[in-house]
Coordinates of C-alpha atoms in Angstrom, one line a residue:
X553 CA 19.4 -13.6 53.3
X554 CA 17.1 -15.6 55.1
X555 CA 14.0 -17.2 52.8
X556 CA 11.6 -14.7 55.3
X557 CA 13.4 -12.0 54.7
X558 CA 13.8 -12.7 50.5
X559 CA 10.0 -13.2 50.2
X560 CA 7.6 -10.4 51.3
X561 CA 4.8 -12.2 51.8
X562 CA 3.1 -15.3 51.3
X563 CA 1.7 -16.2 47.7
X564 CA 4.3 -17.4 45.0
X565 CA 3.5 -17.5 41.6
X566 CA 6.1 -19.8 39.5
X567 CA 6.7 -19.0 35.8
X568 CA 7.5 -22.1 34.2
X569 CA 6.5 -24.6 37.4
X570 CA 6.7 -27.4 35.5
X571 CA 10.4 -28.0 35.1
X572 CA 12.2 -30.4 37.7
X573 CA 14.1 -27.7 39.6
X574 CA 11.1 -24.7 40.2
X575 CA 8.8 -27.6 40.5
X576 CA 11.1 -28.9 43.9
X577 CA 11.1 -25.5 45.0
X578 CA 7.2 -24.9 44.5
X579 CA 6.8 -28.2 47.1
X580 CA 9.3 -26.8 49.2
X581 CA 7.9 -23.4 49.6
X582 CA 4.3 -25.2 50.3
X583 CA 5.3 -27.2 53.1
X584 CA 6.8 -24.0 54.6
X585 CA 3.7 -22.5 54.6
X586 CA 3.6 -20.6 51.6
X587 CA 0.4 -20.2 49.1
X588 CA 1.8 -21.6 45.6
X589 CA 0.7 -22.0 42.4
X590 CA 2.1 -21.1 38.5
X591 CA 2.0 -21.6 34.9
X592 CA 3.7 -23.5 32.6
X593 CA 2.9 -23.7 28.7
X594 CA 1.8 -27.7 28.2
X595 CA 0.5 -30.3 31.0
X596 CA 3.4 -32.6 31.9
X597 CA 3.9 -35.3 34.5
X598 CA 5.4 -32.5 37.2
X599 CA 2.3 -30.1 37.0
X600 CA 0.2 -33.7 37.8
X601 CA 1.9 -34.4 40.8
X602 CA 2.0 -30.8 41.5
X603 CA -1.7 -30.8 40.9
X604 CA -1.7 -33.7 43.0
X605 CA -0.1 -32.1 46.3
X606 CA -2.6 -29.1 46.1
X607 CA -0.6 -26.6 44.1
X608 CA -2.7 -24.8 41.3
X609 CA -1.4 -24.8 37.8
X610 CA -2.2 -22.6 34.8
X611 CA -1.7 -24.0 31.2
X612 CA -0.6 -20.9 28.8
X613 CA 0.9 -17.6 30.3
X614 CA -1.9 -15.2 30.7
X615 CA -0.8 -11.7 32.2
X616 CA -4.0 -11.9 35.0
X617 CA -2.4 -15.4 36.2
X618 CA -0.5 -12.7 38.7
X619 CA -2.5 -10.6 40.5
X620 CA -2.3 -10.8 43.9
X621 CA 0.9 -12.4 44.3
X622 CA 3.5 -11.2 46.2
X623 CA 6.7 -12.9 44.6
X624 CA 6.8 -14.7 41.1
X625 CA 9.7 -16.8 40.5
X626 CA 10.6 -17.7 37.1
X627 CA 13.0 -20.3 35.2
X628 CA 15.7 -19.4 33.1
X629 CA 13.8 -20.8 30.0
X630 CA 11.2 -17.9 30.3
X631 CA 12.1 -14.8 27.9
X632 CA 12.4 -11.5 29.2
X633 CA 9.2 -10.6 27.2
X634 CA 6.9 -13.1 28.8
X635 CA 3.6 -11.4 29.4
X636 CA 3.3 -13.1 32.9
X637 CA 6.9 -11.5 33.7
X638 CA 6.2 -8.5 32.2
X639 CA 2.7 -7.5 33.8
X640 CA 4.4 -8.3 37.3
X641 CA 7.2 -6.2 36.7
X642 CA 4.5 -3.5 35.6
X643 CA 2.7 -3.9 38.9
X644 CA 5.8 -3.6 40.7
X645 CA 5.9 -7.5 42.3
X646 CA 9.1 -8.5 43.1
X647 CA 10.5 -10.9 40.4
X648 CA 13.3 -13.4 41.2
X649 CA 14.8 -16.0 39.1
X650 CA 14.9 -19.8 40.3
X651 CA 18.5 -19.6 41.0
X652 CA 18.0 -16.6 43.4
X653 CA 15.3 -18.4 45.2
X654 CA 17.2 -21.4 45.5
X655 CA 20.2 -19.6 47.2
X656 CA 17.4 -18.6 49.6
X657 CA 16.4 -21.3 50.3
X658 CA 19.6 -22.6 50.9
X659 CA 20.0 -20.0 53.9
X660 CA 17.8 -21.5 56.1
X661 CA 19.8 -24.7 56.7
X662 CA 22.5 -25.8 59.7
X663 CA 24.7 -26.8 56.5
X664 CA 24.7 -26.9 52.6
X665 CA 26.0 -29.6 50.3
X666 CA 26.2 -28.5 46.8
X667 CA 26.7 -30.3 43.8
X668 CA 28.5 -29.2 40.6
X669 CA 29.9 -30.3 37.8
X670 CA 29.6 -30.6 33.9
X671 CA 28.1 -34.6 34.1
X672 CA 26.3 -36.2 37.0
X673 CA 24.5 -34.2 39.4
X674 CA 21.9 -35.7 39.7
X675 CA 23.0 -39.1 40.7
X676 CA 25.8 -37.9 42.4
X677 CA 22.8 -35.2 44.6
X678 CA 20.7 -38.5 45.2
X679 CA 23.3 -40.7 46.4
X680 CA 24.1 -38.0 49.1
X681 CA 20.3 -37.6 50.0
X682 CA 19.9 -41.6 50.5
X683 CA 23.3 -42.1 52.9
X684 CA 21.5 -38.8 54.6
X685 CA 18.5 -40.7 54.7
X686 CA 19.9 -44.0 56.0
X687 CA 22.0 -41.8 58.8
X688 CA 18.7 -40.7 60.6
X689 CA 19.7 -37.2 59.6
X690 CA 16.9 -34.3 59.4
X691 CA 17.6 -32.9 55.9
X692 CA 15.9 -32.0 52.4
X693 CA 17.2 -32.8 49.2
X694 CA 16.4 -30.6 45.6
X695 CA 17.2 -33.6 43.4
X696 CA 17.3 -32.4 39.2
X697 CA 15.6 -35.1 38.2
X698 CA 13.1 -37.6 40.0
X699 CA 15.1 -40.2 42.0
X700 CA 13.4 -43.7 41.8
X701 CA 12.8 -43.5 46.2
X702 CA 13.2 -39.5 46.8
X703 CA 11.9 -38.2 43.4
X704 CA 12.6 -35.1 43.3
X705 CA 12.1 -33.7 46.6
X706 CA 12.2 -34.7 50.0
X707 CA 12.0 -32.6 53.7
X708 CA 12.8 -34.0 56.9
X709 CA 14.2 -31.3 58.6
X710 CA 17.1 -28.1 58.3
X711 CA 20.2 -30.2 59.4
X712 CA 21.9 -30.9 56.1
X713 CA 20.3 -29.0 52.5
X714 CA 21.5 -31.1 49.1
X715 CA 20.9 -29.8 46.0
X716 CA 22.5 -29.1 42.3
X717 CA 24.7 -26.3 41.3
X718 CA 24.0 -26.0 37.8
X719 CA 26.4 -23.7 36.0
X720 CA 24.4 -22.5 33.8
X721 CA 24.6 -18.3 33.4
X722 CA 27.1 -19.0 36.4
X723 CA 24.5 -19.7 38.7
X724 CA 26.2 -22.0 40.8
X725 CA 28.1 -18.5 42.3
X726 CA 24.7 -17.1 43.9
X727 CA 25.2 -19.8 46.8
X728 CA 26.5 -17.1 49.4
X729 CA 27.2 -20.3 51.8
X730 CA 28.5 -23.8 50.7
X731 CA 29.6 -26.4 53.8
X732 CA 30.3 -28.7 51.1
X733 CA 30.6 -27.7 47.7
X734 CA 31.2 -31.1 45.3
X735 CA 33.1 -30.7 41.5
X736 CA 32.6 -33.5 39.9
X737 CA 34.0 -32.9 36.2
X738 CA 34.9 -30.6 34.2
X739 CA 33.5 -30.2 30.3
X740 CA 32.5 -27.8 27.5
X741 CA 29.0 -27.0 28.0
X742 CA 26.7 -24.1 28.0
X743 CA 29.3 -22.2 26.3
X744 CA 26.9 -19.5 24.9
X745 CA 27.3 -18.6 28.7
X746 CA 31.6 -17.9 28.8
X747 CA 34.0 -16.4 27.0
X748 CA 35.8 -19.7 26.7
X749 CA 36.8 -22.8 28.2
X750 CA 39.3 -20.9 30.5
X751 CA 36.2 -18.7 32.4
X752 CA 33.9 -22.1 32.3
X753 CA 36.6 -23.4 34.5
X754 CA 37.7 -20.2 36.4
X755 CA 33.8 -20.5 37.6
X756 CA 33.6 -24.0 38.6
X757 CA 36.7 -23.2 40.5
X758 CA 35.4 -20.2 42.1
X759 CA 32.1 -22.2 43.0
X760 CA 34.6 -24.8 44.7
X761 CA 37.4 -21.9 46.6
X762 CA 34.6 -20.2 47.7
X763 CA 33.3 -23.2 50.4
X764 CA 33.8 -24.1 53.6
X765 CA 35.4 -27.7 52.4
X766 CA 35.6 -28.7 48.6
X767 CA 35.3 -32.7 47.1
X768 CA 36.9 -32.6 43.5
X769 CA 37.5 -35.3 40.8
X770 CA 41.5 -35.8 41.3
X771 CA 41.4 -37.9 37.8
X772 CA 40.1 -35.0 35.7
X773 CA 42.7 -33.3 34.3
X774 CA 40.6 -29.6 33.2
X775 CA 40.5 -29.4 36.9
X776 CA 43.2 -28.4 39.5
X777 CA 42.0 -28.6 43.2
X778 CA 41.8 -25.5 45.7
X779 CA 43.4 -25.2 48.1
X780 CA 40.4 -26.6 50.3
X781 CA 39.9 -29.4 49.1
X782 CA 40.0 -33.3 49.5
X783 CA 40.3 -35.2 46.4
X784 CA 38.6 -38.8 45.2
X785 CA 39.5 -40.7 42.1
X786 CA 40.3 -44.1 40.6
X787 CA 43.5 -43.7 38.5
X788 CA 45.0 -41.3 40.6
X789 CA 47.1 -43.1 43.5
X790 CA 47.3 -39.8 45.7
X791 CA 43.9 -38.9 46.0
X792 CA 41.9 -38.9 49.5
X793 CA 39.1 -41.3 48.4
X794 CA 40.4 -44.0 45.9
X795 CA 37.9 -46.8 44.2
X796 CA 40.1 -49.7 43.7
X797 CA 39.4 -53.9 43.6
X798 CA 36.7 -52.6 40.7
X799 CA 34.8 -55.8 40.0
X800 CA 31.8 -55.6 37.3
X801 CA 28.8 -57.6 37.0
X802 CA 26.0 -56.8 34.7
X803 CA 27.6 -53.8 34.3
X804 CA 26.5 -52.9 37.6
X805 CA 30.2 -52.3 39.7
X806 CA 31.5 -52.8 43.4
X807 CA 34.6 -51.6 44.8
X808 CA 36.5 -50.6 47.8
X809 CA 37.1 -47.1 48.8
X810 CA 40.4 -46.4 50.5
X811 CA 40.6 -43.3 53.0
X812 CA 44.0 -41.7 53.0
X813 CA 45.0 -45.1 51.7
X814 CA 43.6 -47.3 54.1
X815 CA 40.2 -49.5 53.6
X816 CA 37.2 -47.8 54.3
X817 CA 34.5 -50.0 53.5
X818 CA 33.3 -52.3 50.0
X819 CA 30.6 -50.8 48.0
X820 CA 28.0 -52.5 45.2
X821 CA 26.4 -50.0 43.1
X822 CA 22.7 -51.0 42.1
X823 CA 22.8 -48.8 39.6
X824 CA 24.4 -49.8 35.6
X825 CA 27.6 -47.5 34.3
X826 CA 31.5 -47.4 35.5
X827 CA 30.8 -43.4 35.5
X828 CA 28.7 -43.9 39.0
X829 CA 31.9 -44.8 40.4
X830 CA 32.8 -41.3 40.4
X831 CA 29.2 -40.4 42.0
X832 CA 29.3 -42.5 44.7
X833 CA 33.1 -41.5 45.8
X834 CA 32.0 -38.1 45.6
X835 CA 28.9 -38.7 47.8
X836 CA 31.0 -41.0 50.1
X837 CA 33.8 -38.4 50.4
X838 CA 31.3 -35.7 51.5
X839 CA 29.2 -37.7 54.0
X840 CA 32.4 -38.7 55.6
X841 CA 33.5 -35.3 55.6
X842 CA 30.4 -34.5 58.0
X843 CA 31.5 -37.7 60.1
X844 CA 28.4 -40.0 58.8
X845 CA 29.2 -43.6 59.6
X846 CA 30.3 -46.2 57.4
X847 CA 27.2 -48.5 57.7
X848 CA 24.7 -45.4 56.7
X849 CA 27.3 -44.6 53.6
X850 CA 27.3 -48.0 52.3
X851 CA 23.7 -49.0 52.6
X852 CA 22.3 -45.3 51.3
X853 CA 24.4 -45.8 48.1
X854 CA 23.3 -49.5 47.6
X855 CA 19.5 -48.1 48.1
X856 CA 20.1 -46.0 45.4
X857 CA 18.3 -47.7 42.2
X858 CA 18.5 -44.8 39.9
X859 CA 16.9 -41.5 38.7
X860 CA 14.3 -41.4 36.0
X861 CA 15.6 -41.1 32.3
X862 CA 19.4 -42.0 33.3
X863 CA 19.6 -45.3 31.1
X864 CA 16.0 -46.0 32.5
X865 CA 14.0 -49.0 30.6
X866 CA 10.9 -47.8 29.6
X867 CA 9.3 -51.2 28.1
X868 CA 9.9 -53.7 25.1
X869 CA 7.9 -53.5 21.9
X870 CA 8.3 -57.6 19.4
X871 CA 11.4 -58.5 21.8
X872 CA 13.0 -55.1 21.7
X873 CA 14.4 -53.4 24.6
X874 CA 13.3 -49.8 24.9
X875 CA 15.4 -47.6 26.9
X876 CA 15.5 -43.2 27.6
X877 CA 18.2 -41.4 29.0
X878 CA 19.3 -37.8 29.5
X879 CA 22.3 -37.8 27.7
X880 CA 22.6 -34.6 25.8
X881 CA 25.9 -33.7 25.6
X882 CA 28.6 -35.6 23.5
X883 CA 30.4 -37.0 26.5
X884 CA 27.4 -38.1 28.1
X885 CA 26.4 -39.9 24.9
X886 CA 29.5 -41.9 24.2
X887 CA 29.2 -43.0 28.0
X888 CA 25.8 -44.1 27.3
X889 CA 26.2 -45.6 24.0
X890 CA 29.2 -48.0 25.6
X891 CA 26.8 -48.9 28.4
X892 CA 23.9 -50.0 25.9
X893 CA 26.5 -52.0 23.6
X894 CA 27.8 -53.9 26.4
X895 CA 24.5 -54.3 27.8
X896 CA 23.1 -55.5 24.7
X897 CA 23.6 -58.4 22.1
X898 CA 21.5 -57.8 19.7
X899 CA 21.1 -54.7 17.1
X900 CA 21.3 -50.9 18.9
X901 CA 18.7 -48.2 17.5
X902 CA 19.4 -44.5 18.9
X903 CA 17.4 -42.0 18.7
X904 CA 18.6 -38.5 19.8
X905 CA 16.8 -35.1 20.3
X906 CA 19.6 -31.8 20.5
X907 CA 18.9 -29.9 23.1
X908 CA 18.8 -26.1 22.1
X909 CA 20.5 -25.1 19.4
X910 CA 23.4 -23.1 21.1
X911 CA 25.0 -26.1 22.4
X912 CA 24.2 -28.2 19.1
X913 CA 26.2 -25.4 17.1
X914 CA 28.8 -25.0 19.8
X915 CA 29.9 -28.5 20.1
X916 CA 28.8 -29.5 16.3
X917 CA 32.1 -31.5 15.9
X918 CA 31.9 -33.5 19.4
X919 CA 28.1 -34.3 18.1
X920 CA 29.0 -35.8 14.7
X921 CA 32.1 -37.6 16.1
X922 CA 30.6 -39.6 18.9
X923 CA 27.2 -39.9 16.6
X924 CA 28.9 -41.2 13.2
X925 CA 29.5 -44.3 14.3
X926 CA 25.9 -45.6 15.4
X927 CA 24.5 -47.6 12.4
X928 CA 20.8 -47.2 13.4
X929 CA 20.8 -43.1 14.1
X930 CA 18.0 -41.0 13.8
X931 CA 18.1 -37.4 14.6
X932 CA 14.4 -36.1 16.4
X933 CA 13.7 -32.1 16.0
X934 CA 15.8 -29.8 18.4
X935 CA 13.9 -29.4 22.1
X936 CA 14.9 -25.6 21.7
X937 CA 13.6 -25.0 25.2
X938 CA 15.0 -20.7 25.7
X939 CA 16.3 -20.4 22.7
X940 CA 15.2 -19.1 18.7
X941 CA 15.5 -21.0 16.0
X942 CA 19.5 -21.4 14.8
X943 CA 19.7 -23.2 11.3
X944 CA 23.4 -24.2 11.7
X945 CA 22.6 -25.6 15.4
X946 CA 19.4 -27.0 14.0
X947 CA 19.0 -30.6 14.4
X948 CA 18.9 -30.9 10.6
X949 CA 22.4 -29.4 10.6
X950 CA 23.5 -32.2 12.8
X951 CA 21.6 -34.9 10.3
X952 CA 23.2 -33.6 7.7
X953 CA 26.7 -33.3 9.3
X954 CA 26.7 -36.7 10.1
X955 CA 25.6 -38.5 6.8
X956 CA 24.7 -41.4 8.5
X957 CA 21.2 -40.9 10.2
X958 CA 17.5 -40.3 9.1
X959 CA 15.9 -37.3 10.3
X960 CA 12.3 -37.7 12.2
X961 CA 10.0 -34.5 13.3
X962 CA 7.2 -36.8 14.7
X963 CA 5.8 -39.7 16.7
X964 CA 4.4 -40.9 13.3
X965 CA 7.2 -41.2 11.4
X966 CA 9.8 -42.8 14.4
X967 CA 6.1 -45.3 14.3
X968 CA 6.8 -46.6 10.5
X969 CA 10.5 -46.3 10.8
X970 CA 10.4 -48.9 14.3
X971 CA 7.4 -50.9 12.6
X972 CA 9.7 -51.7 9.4
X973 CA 12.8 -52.0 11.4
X974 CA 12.8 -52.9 15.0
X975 CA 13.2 -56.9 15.5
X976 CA 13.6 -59.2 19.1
X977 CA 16.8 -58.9 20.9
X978 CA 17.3 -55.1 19.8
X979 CA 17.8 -52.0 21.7
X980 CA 16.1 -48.9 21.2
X981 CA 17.7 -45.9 22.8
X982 CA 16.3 -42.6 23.2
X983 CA 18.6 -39.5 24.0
X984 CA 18.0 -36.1 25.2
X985 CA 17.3 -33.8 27.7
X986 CA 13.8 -32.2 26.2
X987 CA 10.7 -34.1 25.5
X988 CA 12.2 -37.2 23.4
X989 CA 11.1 -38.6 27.5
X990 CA 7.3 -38.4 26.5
X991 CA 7.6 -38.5 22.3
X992 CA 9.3 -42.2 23.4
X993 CA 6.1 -43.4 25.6
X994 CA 3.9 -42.5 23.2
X995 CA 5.2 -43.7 20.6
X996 CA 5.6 -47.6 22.8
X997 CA 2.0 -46.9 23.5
X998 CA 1.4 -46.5 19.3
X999 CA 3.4 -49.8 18.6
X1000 CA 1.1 -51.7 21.3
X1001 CA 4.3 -52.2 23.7
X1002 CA 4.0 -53.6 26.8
X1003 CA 5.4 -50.6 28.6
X1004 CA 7.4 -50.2 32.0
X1005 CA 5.3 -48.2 34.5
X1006 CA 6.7 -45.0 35.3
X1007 CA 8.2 -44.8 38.7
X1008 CA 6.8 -42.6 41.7
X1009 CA 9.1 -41.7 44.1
X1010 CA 7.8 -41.4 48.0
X1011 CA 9.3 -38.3 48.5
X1012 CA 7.9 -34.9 48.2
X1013 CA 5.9 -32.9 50.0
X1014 CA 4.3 -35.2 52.6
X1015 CA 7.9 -36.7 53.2
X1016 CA 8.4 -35.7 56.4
X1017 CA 9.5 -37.3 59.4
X1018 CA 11.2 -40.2 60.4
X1019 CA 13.4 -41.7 58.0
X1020 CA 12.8 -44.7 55.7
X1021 CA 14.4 -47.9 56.6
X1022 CA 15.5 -49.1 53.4
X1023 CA 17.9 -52.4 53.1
X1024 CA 19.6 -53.6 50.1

């Protein structure tokens, strides 16, 4: 269904416009005309720049915040009960989640790339927008976290349409067109969603069948290719795209793709972590499956510099190193936790905030295995984000599980910890997917750091037009 066709009408009121995703899709929606505002329930750095561009933002969810809209939109984290929801169900507005608008959207492009995958998307989704950029192609890009050139949304044109496919309540299957759909891995997560590991994977599977052409991750054993698709790897010999000559230099890694086994071309990462090998065969599989050239592939991955809070530095407080990163899930951890140990020399400091307490309980085990072994833990309160409280998926639980760690509920007390603790040549890393983000630059700003200014991306809503020329 065409975006026209899905929304009667012209004002958009976004529950929950704030978040990364439904705060894309607000921009998006403005620069095709539309008249966009929302809620959300505290002031964060997206309702700024969304302030910024002209859309209106309500702090608190007050019923009255939708009268006169024609179509709310509202994010996954909102409860069934919200008043906002509720009074515009009562008034008989048509109400559609953020996934349904986003498969809308979707509709009104030449072609669709897709991203999916357990571990990622992000990158993986802004490595594809840059070789689109660098190819001249008209495109826009719905990146799930805000890339360091793109941030998190960027319109040229209705050629080529990038975006995540989170798999979440199985939303990546509301796509009713995919070109390209990408899997990139395949792990336990958002299990309170499936029956078991078995339907997780049936879904990503189904997300991958179901498009025109499919890129999957020929190393990862929990998944098994369909029949449509072309493969990439780095163990596996027999894949389509192949990373070998792997060289590594602060941990920041070049290679050379093969083709079908021949030499395709050399790529050098900008970006720190072995795992963006994996992103960038993904994105250079894909582009080469829409017959972009070699040149655009290799300079649009090297302009990559990286998404905010993936292993981002975020300043340095007496000779320490701070650092954030999204990792919130126990594979994504131990990933990041190797990456900071080989990084650094000195001492390593983690602190890590669960993110809701379905997955906390769900993968307990996973959480105190890859945690046990950090000698400086502490474990911040839960970001519960949709979810009531859960004692046993608490982040208490977790403290207590691993009998290692101290257990923090404020800024105040991760300032007296650091004060006492923190020395030159350490590394501080902060961990999670909720607001440990902000909690961390405050508390730099408390400790008189000298602090990294935080990144703003060029793309957005004005980002239209020709494309950037950007050189390594």
């Amino acid at each position: 269904m065409s975006l026209k066709a899905f929304l009667k009408g012209k004002k958009v009121h976004f529950i929950g416009i704030g978040g990364i995703s439904m705060s894309a899709l607000a921009k998006y929606l403005k620069s095709e005309g539309y008249a966009v505002g929302g809620s959300d329930i505290a002031v964060n750095e997206e309702i700024s720049l969304l302030e910024e561009a002209g859309i209106p933002v309500r702090i608190g969810h007050d019923p009255s915040a939708v009268a006169g809209a024609d179509a709310v939109v509202y994010t996954d984290a909102v409860p069934a009960d919200d008043p906002e929801l509720a009074e515009a169900r009562e008034r008989g507005i048509p109400c559609y989640s953020r996934m349904q608008l986003l498969a809308a959207v979707a509709e009104g492009f030449t072609s669709v790339i897709a991203v999916a995958g357990s571990h990622g998307k992000t990158s993986a989704t802004a490595m594809c927008a840059h070789i689109l950029l660098q190819s001249g192609a008209r495109f826009t890009a719905h990146i799930g976290g805000r890339d360091a050139l793109l941030d998190n949304f960027y319109a040229s044109g209705k050629e080529f349409f990038v975006t995540e496919a989170c798999e979440y309540r199985k939303n990546l299957l509301a796509f009713e067109r995919v070109t390209a759909a990408v899997w990139l891995n395949c792990d336990k997560d958002h299990m309170e969603c499936y029956r078991d590991f078995d339907e997780l994977r049936d879904t990503f599977s189904r997300f991958a069948a179901r498009a025109a052409r499919s890129f999957v991750n020929f190393d990862d054993a929990n998944i098994r290719p369909p029949e449509n698709a072309l493969t990439f790897g780095v163990s596996a010999q027999n894949c389509d795209y192949r990373a070998v000559s792997l060289r590594e230099s602060g941990e920041r890694y070049a290679f050379t793709v093969l083709e079908r086994g021949e030499k395709l071309c050399r790529i050098r990462l900008r970006v720190p972590g072995a795992f963006h090998v994996y992103n960038a065969l993904a994105a250079t599989a894909v582009m080469r499956g829409f017959g972009v050239d070699i040149k655009s592939i290799v300079r649009g991955i090297a302009s990559f510099t990286g998404v905010r809070r993936r292993f981002e530095k975020i300043g340095k407080y007496g000779g320490a190193e701070f650092f954030c990163d999204y990792a919130h899930h126990p594979a994504e951890i131990a990933k990041v936790l190797e990456l900071a140990r080989r990084r650094g020399s000195g001492r390593l400091f983690v602190v890590f905030q669960p993110h809701t307490y379905s997955r906390t309980r769900f993968l307990m085990d996973d959480f105190v295995k890859v945690l046990s072994g950090v000698e400086n833990l502490i474990i911040f309160k839960t970001y519960a984000a949709r979810e009531p409280f859960d004692r046993a998926g608490s982040a208490y639980a977790l403290h207590e599980r691993t009998g290692n760690s101290l257990y923090a509920e404020s800024v105040r007390e991760l300032e007296a910890y650091m004060k006492k603790s923190v020395r030159g040549g350490d590394t501080v890393l902060f961990l999670g997917a909720g607001d440990i983000y902000y909690h961390a630059r405050r508390l730099l700003q408390k400790l008189g750091g000298r602090p990294v200014p935080g990144r703003k991306g060029r793309g957005g809503q004005n980002s239209t037009g020709s494309p950037l020329d950007v050189k390594e």
